[in-house]
Amino acid sequence: MNQLLKTLRDFGLSSYEASAYVALVSSGETTAREVSRKAGIPRTKVYEVLNRLVEKGFAEVQPGSPAIFRAIEPAKIAARMQRDFNERLGKMLKAFEELKMDEKSESKLVWISRGRWAVENRLREFLRENDKVMVFCITENFASVLSEVRGEHRVLLYQKFRVPENIREFRVLDLGRIKKAKDGFVARFAEIIEGTEAGKPEILIISEGSSILALSHGEEYLALSIHLPLIVALQKRMFDTLYESYC
């Protein structure tokens, strides 16, 4: 139920509106008083909440004393939202085309993506764009993106956890050896993996000339798309060292 209410809030309903809509769906035709009781909405606010649902197209009302309310079927609302979304998306794409954005002018430095959805999609896009990759999974939060791996790859796990079936070979770090490492470069890298004030690394993917690093900080996620040869070279060196000597 909590997830359902959260999803409705994601689509622009307030907490009271989401609760009222769920109550209407489960009750069929009903009164404001019954919605108030079932959804836990104060009686002084329930009519206001229900009228907003009517205005937003989530409910219908039959005038009377008392007025009778009923929910618009969820499937119809979903279809309407899909149409509206597609229409807005089409307008947005058309507007971008009119701007004549030149992809070739993109600055090849560092780009940041924020939010779990954006980060996961950027990781998947990076894997689809590159046939040869090195992947270092520190946690399993984004391990599912490895399903996009198709070409030559080396996969290193910070600790053993489930990976997609297309990853037939991978290596797991020997944490004991890492902690005893005398190589200062490796020791410092191990500290960073555990997390710093900047965040905790989740997954690092390296290709020929670029890389992408996903980080988390509490419930926040971000991805750094890196196109700096020196940084990518250092990342490759560290990956090779860990992959060959600490598994």
C-alpha positions as YAML, in Angstrom:
chain: A
units: angstrom
residues:
- id: 1
  name: MET
  ca: [0.00, 0.00, 0.00]
- id: 2
  name: ASN
  ca: [2.79, 2.43, 0.89]
- id: 3
  name: GLN
  ca: [4.42, 1.86, -2.51]
- id: 4
  name: LEU
  ca: [1.09, 2.46, -4.28]
- id: 5
  name: LEU
  ca: [0.58, 5.73, -2.42]
- id: 6
  name: LYS
  ca: [4.15, 6.80, -3.21]
- id: 7
  name: THR
  ca: [3.61, 6.06, -6.91]
- id: 8
  name: LEU
  ca: [0.46, 8.17, -6.96]
- id: 9
  name: ARG
  ca: [2.35, 11.03, -5.28]
- id: 10
  name: ASP
  ca: [5.02, 10.69, -7.96]
- id: 11
  name: PHE
  ca: [2.27, 11.40, -10.49]
- id: 12
  name: GLY
  ca: [1.39, 14.69, -8.81]
- id: 13
  name: LEU
  ca: [-1.20, 13.77, -6.18]
- id: 14
  name: SER
  ca: [-0.90, 15.03, -2.62]
- id: 15
  name: SER
  ca: [-0.82, 12.52, 0.24]
- id: 16
  name: TYR
  ca: [-4.51, 13.09, 0.98]
- id: 17
  name: GLU
  ca: [-5.45, 12.88, -2.71]
- id: 18
  name: ALA
  ca: [-3.55, 9.62, -3.13]
- id: 19
  name: SER
  ca: [-5.23, 8.09, -0.06]
- id: 20
  name: ALA
  ca: [-8.65, 9.30, -1.20]
- id: 21
  name: TYR
  ca: [-8.19, 7.85, -4.70]
- id: 22
  name: VAL
  ca: [-7.20, 4.45, -3.29]
- id: 23
  name: ALA
  ca: [-10.27, 4.55, -1.03]
- id: 24
  name: LEU
  ca: [-12.50, 5.37, -4.02]
- id: 25
  name: VAL
  ca: [-11.06, 2.55, -6.13]
- id: 26
  name: SER
  ca: [-11.64, 0.03, -3.36]
- id: 27
  name: SER
  ca: [-15.12, 1.33, -2.46]
- id: 28
  name: GLY
  ca: [-16.80, 1.96, -5.80]
- id: 29
  name: GLU
  ca: [-19.51, 4.63, -5.51]
- id: 30
  name: THR
  ca: [-19.33, 6.17, -2.06]
- id: 31
  name: THR
  ca: [-19.75, 9.31, 0.03]
- id: 32
  name: ALA
  ca: [-17.20, 11.81, 1.27]
- id: 33
  name: ARG
  ca: [-17.90, 10.67, 4.81]
- id: 34
  name: GLU
  ca: [-16.96, 7.09, 3.96]
- id: 35
  name: VAL
  ca: [-13.81, 8.23, 2.15]
- id: 36
  name: SER
  ca: [-12.88, 10.28, 5.22]
- id: 37
  name: ARG
  ca: [-13.26, 7.23, 7.43]
- id: 38
  name: LYS
  ca: [-11.50, 4.82, 5.11]
- id: 39
  name: ALA
  ca: [-8.59, 7.07, 4.08]
- id: 40
  name: GLY
  ca: [-8.04, 8.79, 7.41]
- id: 41
  name: ILE
  ca: [-8.70, 12.26, 5.98]
- id: 42
  name: PRO
  ca: [-10.19, 14.91, 8.32]
- id: 43
  name: ARG
  ca: [-13.87, 15.49, 7.54]
- id: 44
  name: THR
  ca: [-13.19, 19.22, 7.27]
- id: 45
  name: LYS
  ca: [-10.85, 18.56, 4.33]
- id: 46
  name: VAL
  ca: [-12.33, 15.55, 2.57]
- id: 47
  name: TYR
  ca: [-14.66, 17.49, 0.21]
- id: 48
  name: GLU
  ca: [-11.81, 19.76, -0.83]
- id: 49
  name: VAL
  ca: [-9.60, 16.72, -1.51]
- id: 50
  name: LEU
  ca: [-12.29, 14.89, -3.49]
- id: 51
  name: ASN
  ca: [-13.11, 17.96, -5.58]
- id: 52
  name: ARG
  ca: [-9.42, 18.29, -6.49]
- id: 53
  name: LEU
  ca: [-9.46, 14.65, -7.64]
- id: 54
  name: VAL
  ca: [-12.46, 15.48, -9.83]
- id: 55
  name: GLU
  ca: [-10.64, 18.52, -11.27]
- id: 56
  name: LYS
  ca: [-7.55, 16.42, -12.01]
- id: 57
  name: GLY
  ca: [-9.61, 13.75, -13.75]
- id: 58
  name: PHE
  ca: [-9.14, 11.01, -11.16]
- id: 59
  name: ALA
  ca: [-12.77, 10.91, -9.98]
- id: 60
  name: GLU
  ca: [-16.35, 11.78, -10.88]
- id: 61
  name: VAL
  ca: [-19.08, 13.24, -8.68]
- id: 62
  name: GLN
  ca: [-22.87, 12.87, -8.70]
- id: 63
  name: PRO
  ca: [-24.40, 15.97, -7.09]
- id: 64
  name: GLY
  ca: [-26.84, 15.35, -4.29]
- id: 65
  name: SER
  ca: [-27.21, 15.30, -0.56]
- id: 66
  name: PRO
  ca: [-24.91, 13.66, 0.10]
- id: 67
  name: ALA
  ca: [-22.82, 13.84, -3.08]
- id: 68
  name: ILE
  ca: [-21.64, 10.49, -4.44]
- id: 69
  name: PHE
  ca: [-18.08, 10.05, -5.69]
- id: 70
  name: ARG
  ca: [-16.45, 7.32, -7.73]
- id: 71
  name: ALA
  ca: [-12.95, 6.76, -9.09]
- id: 72
  name: ILE
  ca: [-12.04, 6.86, -12.76]
- id: 73
  name: GLU
  ca: [-10.66, 3.42, -13.62]
- id: 74
  name: PRO
  ca: [-6.87, 3.25, -13.08]
- id: 75
  name: ALA
  ca: [-6.36, 1.80, -16.57]
- id: 76
  name: LYS
  ca: [-8.08, 4.82, -18.16]
- id: 77
  name: ILE
  ca: [-5.98, 7.22, -16.10]
- id: 78
  name: ALA
  ca: [-2.80, 5.35, -17.06]
- id: 79
  name: ALA
  ca: [-3.72, 5.53, -20.76]
- id: 80
  name: ARG
  ca: [-4.43, 9.26, -20.50]
- id: 81
  name: MET
  ca: [-1.14, 9.89, -18.69]
- id: 82
  name: GLN
  ca: [0.73, 7.91, -21.34]
- id: 83
  name: ARG
  ca: [-0.83, 10.00, -24.10]
- id: 84
  name: ASP
  ca: [-0.03, 13.23, -22.26]
- id: 85
  name: PHE
  ca: [3.53, 12.10, -21.60]
- id: 86
  name: ASN
  ca: [4.10, 11.12, -25.24]
- id: 87
  name: GLU
  ca: [2.71, 14.46, -26.40]
- id: 88
  name: ARG
  ca: [4.94, 16.44, -24.02]
- id: 89
  name: LEU
  ca: [7.94, 14.31, -24.96]
- id: 90
  name: GLY
  ca: [7.29, 14.92, -28.65]
- id: 91
  name: LYS
  ca: [7.11, 18.68, -28.08]
- id: 92
  name: MET
  ca: [10.34, 18.60, -26.09]
- id: 93
  name: LEU
  ca: [12.21, 16.67, -28.79]
- id: 94
  name: LYS
  ca: [10.91, 19.02, -31.46]
- id: 95
  name: ALA
  ca: [12.10, 22.01, -29.43]
- id: 96
  name: PHE
  ca: [15.56, 20.48, -29.10]
- id: 97
  name: GLU
  ca: [15.71, 19.79, -32.83]
- id: 98
  name: GLU
  ca: [14.91, 23.43, -33.49]
- id: 99
  name: LEU
  ca: [17.86, 24.43, -31.33]
- id: 100
  name: LYS
  ca: [20.05, 22.48, -33.75]
- id: 101
  name: MET
  ca: [22.18, 21.07, -30.98]
- id: 102
  name: ASP
  ca: [25.53, 19.95, -32.37]
- id: 103
  name: GLU
  ca: [26.71, 16.80, -30.59]
- id: 104
  name: LYS
  ca: [30.18, 17.26, -32.06]
- id: 105
  name: SER
  ca: [30.64, 20.41, -30.01]
- id: 106
  name: GLU
  ca: [30.31, 18.48, -26.73]
- id: 107
  name: SER
  ca: [33.12, 19.30, -24.32]
- id: 108
  name: LYS
  ca: [35.08, 16.14, -23.51]
- id: 109
  name: LEU
  ca: [35.81, 16.72, -19.83]
- id: 110
  name: VAL
  ca: [33.58, 15.57, -16.96]
- id: 111
  name: TRP
  ca: [29.80, 15.28, -17.00]
- id: 112
  name: ILE
  ca: [27.60, 14.61, -13.96]
- id: 113
  name: SER
  ca: [24.30, 12.70, -13.86]
- id: 114
  name: ARG
  ca: [22.20, 12.84, -10.67]
- id: 115
  name: GLY
  ca: [19.47, 10.57, -9.33]
- id: 116
  name: ARG
  ca: [19.32, 6.78, -9.32]
- id: 117
  name: TRP
  ca: [17.26, 6.54, -12.52]
- id: 118
  name: ALA
  ca: [19.59, 8.87, -14.43]
- id: 119
  name: VAL
  ca: [22.71, 7.15, -13.09]
- id: 120
  name: GLU
  ca: [21.51, 3.65, -13.99]
- id: 121
  name: ASN
  ca: [20.50, 4.73, -17.49]
- id: 122
  name: ARG
  ca: [23.85, 6.46, -18.05]
- id: 123
  name: LEU
  ca: [25.70, 3.31, -16.94]
- id: 124
  name: ARG
  ca: [23.67, 1.16, -19.33]
- id: 125
  name: GLU
  ca: [24.23, 3.63, -22.15]
- id: 126
  name: PHE
  ca: [27.98, 3.63, -21.51]
- id: 127
  name: LEU
  ca: [28.11, -0.18, -21.68]
- id: 128
  name: ARG
  ca: [26.11, -0.24, -24.91]
- id: 129
  name: GLU
  ca: [28.44, 2.33, -26.48]
- id: 130
  name: ASN
  ca: [31.68, 0.47, -25.65]
- id: 131
  name: ASP
  ca: [32.63, -3.02, -26.83]
- id: 132
  name: LYS
  ca: [35.68, -3.37, -24.58]
- id: 133
  name: VAL
  ca: [35.32, -2.53, -20.90]
- id: 134
  name: MET
  ca: [36.79, -3.07, -17.46]
- id: 135
  name: VAL
  ca: [34.15, -3.17, -14.72]
- id: 136
  name: PHE
  ca: [34.79, -2.84, -10.99]
- id: 137
  name: CYS
  ca: [31.63, -3.49, -8.95]
- id: 138
  name: ILE
  ca: [32.10, -2.29, -5.38]
- id: 139
  name: THR
  ca: [28.48, -2.93, -4.31]
- id: 140
  name: GLU
  ca: [25.62, -4.79, -5.96]
- id: 141
  name: ASN
  ca: [23.38, -1.70, -6.22]
- id: 142
  name: PHE
  ca: [24.07, -1.36, -9.95]
- id: 143
  name: ALA
  ca: [25.20, -4.92, -10.74]
- id: 144
  name: SER
  ca: [22.10, -5.40, -12.93]
- id: 145
  name: VAL
  ca: [23.53, -2.99, -15.54]
- id: 146
  name: LEU
  ca: [26.10, -5.66, -16.42]
- id: 147
  name: SER
  ca: [23.35, -7.30, -18.47]
- id: 148
  name: GLU
  ca: [24.30, -4.71, -21.13]
- id: 149
  name: VAL
  ca: [27.85, -6.10, -21.47]
- id: 150
  name: ARG
  ca: [28.26, -7.75, -24.87]
- id: 151
  name: GLY
  ca: [31.87, -7.42, -26.02]
- id: 152
  name: GLU
  ca: [35.28, -8.07, -24.48]
- id: 153
  name: HIS
  ca: [35.25, -7.45, -20.76]
- id: 154
  name: ARG
  ca: [36.98, -7.98, -17.45]
- id: 155
  name: VAL
  ca: [34.82, -7.86, -14.34]
- id: 156
  name: LEU
  ca: [36.11, -7.40, -10.80]
- id: 157
  name: LEU
  ca: [33.87, -7.64, -7.71]
- id: 158
  name: TYR
  ca: [34.75, -6.05, -4.39]
- id: 159
  name: GLN
  ca: [33.00, -8.97, -2.75]
- id: 160
  name: LYS
  ca: [31.03, -11.88, -4.15]
- id: 161
  name: PHE
  ca: [27.43, -11.23, -5.11]
- id: 162
  name: ARG
  ca: [25.05, -12.20, -7.90]
- id: 163
  name: VAL
  ca: [25.77, -10.88, -11.40]
- id: 164
  name: PRO
  ca: [23.76, -11.27, -14.64]
- id: 165
  name: GLU
  ca: [24.12, -14.60, -16.47]
- id: 166
  name: ASN
  ca: [25.93, -13.03, -19.44]
- id: 167
  name: ILE
  ca: [28.93, -12.40, -17.14]
- id: 168
  name: ARG
  ca: [30.40, -15.90, -17.21]
- id: 169
  name: GLU
  ca: [33.79, -15.02, -15.75]
- id: 170
  name: PHE
  ca: [34.71, -12.57, -13.02]
- id: 171
  name: ARG
  ca: [37.19, -12.20, -10.20]
- id: 172
  name: VAL
  ca: [36.57, -11.31, -6.55]
- id: 173
  name: LEU
  ca: [38.99, -9.20, -4.53]
- id: 174
  name: ASP
  ca: [40.85, -10.79, -1.62]
- id: 175
  name: LEU
  ca: [40.03, -8.17, 1.01]
- id: 176
  name: GLY
  ca: [42.58, -9.59, 3.42]
- id: 177
  name: ARG
  ca: [45.39, -9.00, 0.95]
- id: 178
  name: ILE
  ca: [44.07, -5.53, 0.14]
- id: 179
  name: LYS
  ca: [44.17, -4.48, 3.79]
- id: 180
  name: LYS
  ca: [47.74, -5.74, 4.14]
- id: 181
  name: ALA
  ca: [48.92, -4.09, 0.92]
- id: 182
  name: LYS
  ca: [52.26, -2.32, 1.20]
- id: 183
  name: ASP
  ca: [51.71, -0.48, -2.06]
- id: 184
  name: GLY
  ca: [50.67, 3.00, -0.92]
- id: 185
  name: PHE
  ca: [48.63, 3.51, -4.10]
- id: 186
  name: VAL
  ca: [46.58, 0.37, -3.41]
- id: 187
  name: ALA
  ca: [46.20, 1.17, 0.30]
- id: 188
  name: ARG
  ca: [44.86, 4.65, -0.45]
- id: 189
  name: PHE
  ca: [42.53, 3.27, -3.10]
- id: 190
  name: ALA
  ca: [41.17, 0.78, -0.53]
- id: 191
  name: GLU
  ca: [40.36, 3.68, 1.81]
- id: 192
  name: ILE
  ca: [38.49, 5.49, -0.95]
- id: 193
  name: ILE
  ca: [36.46, 2.35, -1.73]
- id: 194
  name: GLU
  ca: [35.22, 2.31, 1.86]
- id: 195
  name: GLY
  ca: [33.81, 5.80, 1.30]
- id: 196
  name: THR
  ca: [34.85, 9.40, 1.88]
- id: 197
  name: GLU
  ca: [33.05, 12.68, 2.52]
- id: 198
  name: ALA
  ca: [32.49, 12.91, -1.23]
- id: 199
  name: GLY
  ca: [30.53, 9.64, -1.18]
- id: 200
  name: LYS
  ca: [30.91, 5.89, -1.54]
- id: 201
  name: PRO
  ca: [31.91, 4.40, -4.91]
- id: 202
  name: GLU
  ca: [29.33, 1.96, -6.29]
- id: 203
  name: ILE
  ca: [30.69, 0.90, -9.69]
- id: 204
  name: LEU
  ca: [33.48, 1.98, -12.03]
- id: 205
  name: ILE
  ca: [33.42, 1.18, -15.76]
- id: 206
  name: ILE
  ca: [36.46, 1.95, -17.92]
- id: 207
  name: SER
  ca: [36.70, 1.91, -21.71]
- id: 208
  name: GLU
  ca: [39.50, 2.85, -24.10]
- id: 209
  name: GLY
  ca: [39.33, 6.61, -23.66]
- id: 210
  name: SER
  ca: [36.73, 7.29, -21.01]
- id: 211
  name: SER
  ca: [35.17, 6.00, -17.82]
- id: 212
  name: ILE
  ca: [32.09, 6.37, -15.66]
- id: 213
  name: LEU
  ca: [32.04, 6.23, -11.87]
- id: 214
  name: ALA
  ca: [28.80, 5.94, -9.86]
- id: 215
  name: LEU
  ca: [28.80, 7.20, -6.28]
- id: 216
  name: SER
  ca: [26.26, 7.26, -3.47]
- id: 217
  name: HIS
  ca: [25.88, 9.65, -0.55]
- id: 218
  name: GLY
  ca: [23.09, 8.45, 1.69]
- id: 219
  name: GLU
  ca: [20.03, 8.16, -0.55]
- id: 220
  name: GLU
  ca: [21.56, 10.34, -3.29]
- id: 221
  name: TYR
  ca: [23.30, 8.94, -6.37]
- id: 222
  name: LEU
  ca: [25.48, 10.56, -9.00]
- id: 223
  name: ALA
  ca: [27.61, 9.40, -11.93]
- id: 224
  name: LEU
  ca: [30.78, 11.06, -13.22]
- id: 225
  name: SER
  ca: [31.39, 10.56, -16.95]
- id: 226
  name: ILE
  ca: [35.12, 11.17, -17.37]
- id: 227
  name: HIS
  ca: [36.93, 11.98, -20.63]
- id: 228
  name: LEU
  ca: [40.32, 12.95, -19.18]
- id: 229
  name: PRO
  ca: [43.11, 10.66, -20.51]
- id: 230
  name: LEU
  ca: [45.29, 11.00, -17.39]
- id: 231
  name: ILE
  ca: [42.46, 10.07, -15.01]
- id: 232
  name: VAL
  ca: [41.38, 7.14, -17.19]
- id: 233
  name: ALA
  ca: [44.99, 5.90, -17.39]
- id: 234
  name: LEU
  ca: [45.30, 5.96, -13.59]
- id: 235
  name: GLN
  ca: [42.00, 4.10, -13.26]
- id: 236
  name: LYS
  ca: [43.21, 1.44, -15.71]
- id: 237
  name: ARG
  ca: [46.48, 1.04, -13.80]
- id: 238
  name: MET
  ca: [44.63, 0.53, -10.52]
- id: 239
  name: PHE
  ca: [42.18, -1.91, -12.10]
- id: 240
  name: ASP
  ca: [45.00, -3.97, -13.65]
- id: 241
  name: THR
  ca: [46.87, -4.06, -10.33]
- id: 242
  name: LEU
  ca: [43.83, -5.23, -8.38]
- id: 243
  name: TYR
  ca: [42.71, -7.69, -11.07]
- id: 244
  name: GLU
  ca: [46.11, -9.35, -11.49]
- id: 245
  name: SER
  ca: [47.54, -9.22, -7.96]
- id: 246
  name: TYR
  ca: [44.77, -8.98, -5.36]
- id: 247
  name: CYS
  ca: [42.21, -11.66, -6.26]
...
